[in-house]
Every structure is written in structure tokens, then in C-alpha cells.
Coordinates of C-alpha atoms in Angstrom, one line a residue:
X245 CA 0.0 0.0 0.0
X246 CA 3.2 2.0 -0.4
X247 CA 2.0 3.5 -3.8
X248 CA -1.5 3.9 -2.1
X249 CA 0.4 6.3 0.6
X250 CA 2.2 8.3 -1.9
X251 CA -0.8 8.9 -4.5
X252 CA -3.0 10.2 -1.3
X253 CA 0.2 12.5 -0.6
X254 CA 0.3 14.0 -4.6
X255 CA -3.6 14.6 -5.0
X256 CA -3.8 16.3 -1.4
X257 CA -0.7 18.3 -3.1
X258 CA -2.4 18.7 -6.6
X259 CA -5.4 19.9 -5.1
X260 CA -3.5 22.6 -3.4
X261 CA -1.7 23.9 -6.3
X262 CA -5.4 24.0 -7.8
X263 CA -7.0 26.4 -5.2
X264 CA -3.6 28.4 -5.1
X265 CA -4.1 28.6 -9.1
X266 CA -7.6 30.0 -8.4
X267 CA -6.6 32.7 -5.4
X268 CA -3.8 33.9 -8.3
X269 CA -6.4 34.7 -10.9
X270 CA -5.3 32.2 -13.5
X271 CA -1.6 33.4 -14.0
X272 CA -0.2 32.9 -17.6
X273 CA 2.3 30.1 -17.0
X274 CA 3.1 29.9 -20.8
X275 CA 6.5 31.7 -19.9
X276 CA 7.0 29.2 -17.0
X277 CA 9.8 26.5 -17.5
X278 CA 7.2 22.6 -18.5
X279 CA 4.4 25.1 -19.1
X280 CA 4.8 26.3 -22.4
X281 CA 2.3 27.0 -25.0
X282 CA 1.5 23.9 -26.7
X283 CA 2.9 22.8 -29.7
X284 CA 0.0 21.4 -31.6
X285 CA -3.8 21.2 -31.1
X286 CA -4.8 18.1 -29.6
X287 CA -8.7 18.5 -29.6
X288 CA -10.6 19.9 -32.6
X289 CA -10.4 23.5 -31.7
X290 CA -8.1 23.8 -29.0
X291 CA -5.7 26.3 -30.2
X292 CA -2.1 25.5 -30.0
X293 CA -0.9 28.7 -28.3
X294 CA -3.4 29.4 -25.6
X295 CA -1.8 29.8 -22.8
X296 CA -2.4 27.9 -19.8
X297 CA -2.2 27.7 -15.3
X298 CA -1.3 25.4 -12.2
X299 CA -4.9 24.6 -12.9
X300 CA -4.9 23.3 -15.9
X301 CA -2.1 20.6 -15.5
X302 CA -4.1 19.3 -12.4
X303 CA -6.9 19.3 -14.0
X304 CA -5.4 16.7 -16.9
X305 CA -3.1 14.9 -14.8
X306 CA -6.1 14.2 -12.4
X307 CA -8.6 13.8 -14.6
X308 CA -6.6 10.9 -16.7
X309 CA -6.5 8.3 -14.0
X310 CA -9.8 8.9 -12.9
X311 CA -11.5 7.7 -16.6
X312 CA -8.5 5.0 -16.3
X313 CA -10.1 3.6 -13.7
X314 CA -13.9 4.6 -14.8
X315 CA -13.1 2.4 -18.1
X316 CA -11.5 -0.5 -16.0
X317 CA -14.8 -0.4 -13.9
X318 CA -16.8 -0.7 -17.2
X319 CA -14.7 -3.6 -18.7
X320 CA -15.8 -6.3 -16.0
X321 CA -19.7 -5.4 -17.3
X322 CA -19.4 -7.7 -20.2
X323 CA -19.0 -10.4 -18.3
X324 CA -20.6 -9.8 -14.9
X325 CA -23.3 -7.5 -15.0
X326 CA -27.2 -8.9 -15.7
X327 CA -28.7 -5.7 -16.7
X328 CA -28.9 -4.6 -20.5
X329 CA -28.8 -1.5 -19.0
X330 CA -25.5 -1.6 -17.2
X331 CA -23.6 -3.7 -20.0
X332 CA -25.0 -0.7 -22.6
X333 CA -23.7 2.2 -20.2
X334 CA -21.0 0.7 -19.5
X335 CA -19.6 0.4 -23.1
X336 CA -20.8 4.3 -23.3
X337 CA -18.7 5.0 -20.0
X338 CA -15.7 3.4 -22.3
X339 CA -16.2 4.9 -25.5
X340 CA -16.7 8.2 -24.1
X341 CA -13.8 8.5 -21.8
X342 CA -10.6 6.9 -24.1
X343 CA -10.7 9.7 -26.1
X344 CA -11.0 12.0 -23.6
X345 CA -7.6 10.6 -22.2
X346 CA -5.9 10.4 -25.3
X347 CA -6.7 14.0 -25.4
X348 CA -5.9 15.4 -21.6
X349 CA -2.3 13.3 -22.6
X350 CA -2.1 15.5 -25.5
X351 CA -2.2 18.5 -23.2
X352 CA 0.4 17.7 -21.4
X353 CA 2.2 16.5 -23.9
X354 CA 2.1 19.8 -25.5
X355 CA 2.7 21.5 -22.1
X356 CA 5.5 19.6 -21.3
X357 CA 3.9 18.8 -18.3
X358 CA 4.5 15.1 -16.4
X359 CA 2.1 12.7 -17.8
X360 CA 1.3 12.3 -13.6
X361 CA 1.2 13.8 -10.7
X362 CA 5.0 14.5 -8.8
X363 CA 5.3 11.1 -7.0
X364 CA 3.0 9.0 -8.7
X365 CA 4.1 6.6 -11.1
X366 CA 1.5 6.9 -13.8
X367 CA 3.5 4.5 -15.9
X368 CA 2.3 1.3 -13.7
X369 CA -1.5 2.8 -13.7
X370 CA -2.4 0.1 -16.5
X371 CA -5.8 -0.6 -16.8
X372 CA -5.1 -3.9 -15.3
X373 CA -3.7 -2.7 -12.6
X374 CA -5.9 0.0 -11.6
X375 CA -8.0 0.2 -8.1
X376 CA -5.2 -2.5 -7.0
X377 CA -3.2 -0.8 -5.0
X378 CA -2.1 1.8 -7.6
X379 CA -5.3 4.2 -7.2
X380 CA -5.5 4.3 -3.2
X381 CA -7.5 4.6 -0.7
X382 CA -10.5 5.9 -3.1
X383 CA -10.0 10.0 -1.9
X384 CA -9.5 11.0 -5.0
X385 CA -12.5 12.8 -6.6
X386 CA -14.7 9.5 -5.6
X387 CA -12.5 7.2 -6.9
X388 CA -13.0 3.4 -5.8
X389 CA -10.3 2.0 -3.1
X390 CA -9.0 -1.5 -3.7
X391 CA -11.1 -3.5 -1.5
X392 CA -14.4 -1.9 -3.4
X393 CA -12.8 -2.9 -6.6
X394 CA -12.3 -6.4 -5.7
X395 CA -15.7 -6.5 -4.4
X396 CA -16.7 -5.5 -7.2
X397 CA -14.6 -8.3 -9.6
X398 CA -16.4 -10.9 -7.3
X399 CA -19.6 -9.8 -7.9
X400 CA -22.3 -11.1 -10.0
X401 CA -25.6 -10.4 -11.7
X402 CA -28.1 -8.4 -9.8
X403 CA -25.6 -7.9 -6.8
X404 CA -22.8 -6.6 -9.5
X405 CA -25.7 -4.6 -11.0
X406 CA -25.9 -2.6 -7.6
X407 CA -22.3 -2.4 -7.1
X408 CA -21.4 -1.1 -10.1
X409 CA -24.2 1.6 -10.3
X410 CA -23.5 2.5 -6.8
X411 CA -20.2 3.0 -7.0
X412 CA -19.9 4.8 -10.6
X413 CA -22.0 7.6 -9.2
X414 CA -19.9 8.2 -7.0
X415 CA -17.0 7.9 -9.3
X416 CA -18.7 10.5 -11.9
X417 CA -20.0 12.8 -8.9
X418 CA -16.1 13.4 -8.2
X419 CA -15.4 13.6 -11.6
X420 CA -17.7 16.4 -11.7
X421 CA -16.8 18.3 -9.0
X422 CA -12.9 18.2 -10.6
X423 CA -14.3 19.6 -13.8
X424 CA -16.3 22.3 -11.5
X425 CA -13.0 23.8 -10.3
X426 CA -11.5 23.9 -14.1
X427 CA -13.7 25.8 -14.9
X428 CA -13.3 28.1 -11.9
X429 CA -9.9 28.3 -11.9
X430 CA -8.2 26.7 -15.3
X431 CA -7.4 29.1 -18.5
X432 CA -6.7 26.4 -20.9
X433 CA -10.1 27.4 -23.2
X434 CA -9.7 23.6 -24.7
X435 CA -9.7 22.1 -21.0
X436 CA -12.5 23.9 -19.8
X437 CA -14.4 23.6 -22.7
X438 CA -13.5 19.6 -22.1
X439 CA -14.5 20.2 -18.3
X440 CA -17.8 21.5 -19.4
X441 CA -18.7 18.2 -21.3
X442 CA -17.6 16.1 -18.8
X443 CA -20.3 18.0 -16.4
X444 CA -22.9 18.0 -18.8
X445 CA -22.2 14.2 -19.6
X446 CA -21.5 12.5 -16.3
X447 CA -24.4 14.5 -14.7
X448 CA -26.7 12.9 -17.4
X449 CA -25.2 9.6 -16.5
X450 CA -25.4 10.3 -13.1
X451 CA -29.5 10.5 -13.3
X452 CA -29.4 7.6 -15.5
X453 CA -27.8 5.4 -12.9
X454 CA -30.2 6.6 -10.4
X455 CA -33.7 5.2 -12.5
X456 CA -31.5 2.1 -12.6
X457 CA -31.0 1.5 -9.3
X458 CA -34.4 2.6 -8.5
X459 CA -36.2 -0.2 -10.7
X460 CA -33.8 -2.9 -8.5

């Protein structure tokens, strides 16, 4: 749980950067040394040399472990879950969220920003491996910890039904409250633009989940 320990200690420290971004009024950190102006667009419209904050890189560097584990969630439906339902949202969940990482790596990418948090190795995060012992202890923006993912694993039918419902509101709840303070305090117009449709998405999901649970 050493790695559990040690991603607790970089999101409590991301987090912080995030509100300090905010009380700065979005400084321009395109003159800063790893936060550049990107090189190249990596979302239809983004625009290569807008400039970006603190905010910003926590925002991505969050956000992309967060849908790494929201897609690992949704690849044990196939094969567990009962419900049409689930097994259908579930492959949205997926198809919705790999590009989204493929893009929030782009940023910081372009940024030359790490690819993870300072002290987390993002490298080991494979969707394999995530929500055992990798994630944490599930503090992060509602994240699962490992002992609810391996419930979860064991789970079948109706019971994995629940589970999985249960725990992916949660999971997009604190997805939605990281894109709530990009948009408060991030300058990147692509990444809050981004933010935006993760809100308007996961909140739709969100009441989704809710009609299913409620008919169980």
C-alpha cells in the first residue's frame, strides 16, 4: 500500500496547487519553465498557443486516472453485469472516456507537463492494474479504493448490477466536481471547454444510474 500512501500524498498536493491557481487569478504560466504554449492542437479546436495555469495541469493529470479507472470499472460489465442497461452504459462510459484521455495526454504532452502527478508513477497505472493498489485509498475525486474494486470483480448479476451503479456515481460525482473547479480556476479554453462536457455528460449519466438503481 506504499504507492496507495504516496498517491494520497500527490492529490492532497495537486489539489492545493489548484485552489492556489484559483486565489492567483489564473496566471499565464506559458513563460514558465514545463508550461509552455502547446505545440499542436490536440482536440478539434483547441488552439495551440493558448496559454495555460497550475490549474490546468491538475486538472489533466487528475482527470486521466480517474477515466483510467472509470473504463476499467466498465470492462468487467461484459461479463458480470445482468442488466442490458449496465452492460450498454457501460460500453458508453468506455467509448466516451478513451478519447478523452488520449486527449488530456495531448495537453500535457504539448505543455511539457509530467504525464502524472510529482510522486505517482502513472506509468504502472495500466488498466489492469488500476483500483489494486495503484489508485488508493478511493480519496480522490470519488474514486473506488482497492477493497471496493475487488468486491466489485467478485460480484455477479443483480448484486454486481448494484455495485457497479453505486459505485460509478460516485465515481462521476467526483469527476464532476474536478471539472467544476476547471472551470473556476483553469485558463486552458480547450480544457475547460473539455470540463464543461464532462459535467454535462457524467451529470446525465449520473441520473441515468439513479432510475436504474431505483427499478432494482
Amino acid at each position: 500500500m506504499k504507492r496507495t500512501r504516496v498517491l494520497t500524498a500527490a492529490i492532497g498536493a495537486a489539489a492545493a496547487a489548484a485552489v492556489l491557481a484559483g486565489c492567483g487569478g489564473g496566471d499565464d504560466m506559458s513563460n514558465m519553465p514545463g508550461h509552455g504554449a502547446p505545440t499542436s492542437a490536440s482536440q478539434p479546436g483547441a488552439n495551440p498557443q493558448a496559454a495555460n495555469n497550475a490549474a490546468d495541469v491538475t486538472f489533466a493529470q487528475g482527470m486521466v486516472p480517474h477515466h483510467e479507472q472509470a473504463i476499467e470499472m466498465s470492462r468487467l460489465a461484459p461479463e458480470r453485469a445482468q442488466s442490458e442497461e449496465v452492460k450498454n452504459l457501460a460500453r458508453q462510459i468506455e467509448a466516451a472516456q478513451g478519447p478523452e484521455i488520449q486527449t488530456l495526454t495531448g495537453w500535457l504532452r504539448d505543455w511539457g507537463a509530467p504525464a502524472s502527478m510529482p510522486g505517482m508513477d502513472h506509468g504502472a497505472m495500466g488498466h489492469g492494474d488500476i483500483g489494486h493498489g495503484d489508485i488508493g485509498n478511493g480519496d480522490m475525486g470519488g474514486m473506488m479504493s482497492d477493497t471496493e474494486m475487488q468486491q466489485l470483480e467478485r460480484a455477479r448479476g443483480a448484486e454486481f448490477d448494484r455495485q457497479f451503479l453505486t459505485l460509478m456515481i460516485k465515481h462521476h460525482e467526483g469527476a464532476v466536481a474536478m471539472a467544476q473547479t476547471e472551470l473556476t480556476s483553469g485558463q486552458f479554453p480547450a480544457a475547460k471547454q473539455l470540463a464543461q462536457q464532462i459535467i454535462d455528460t457524467q451529470q446525465a449519466e449520473i441520473e441515468t444510474m439513479r432510475g436504474l438503481l431505483s427499478q432494482g
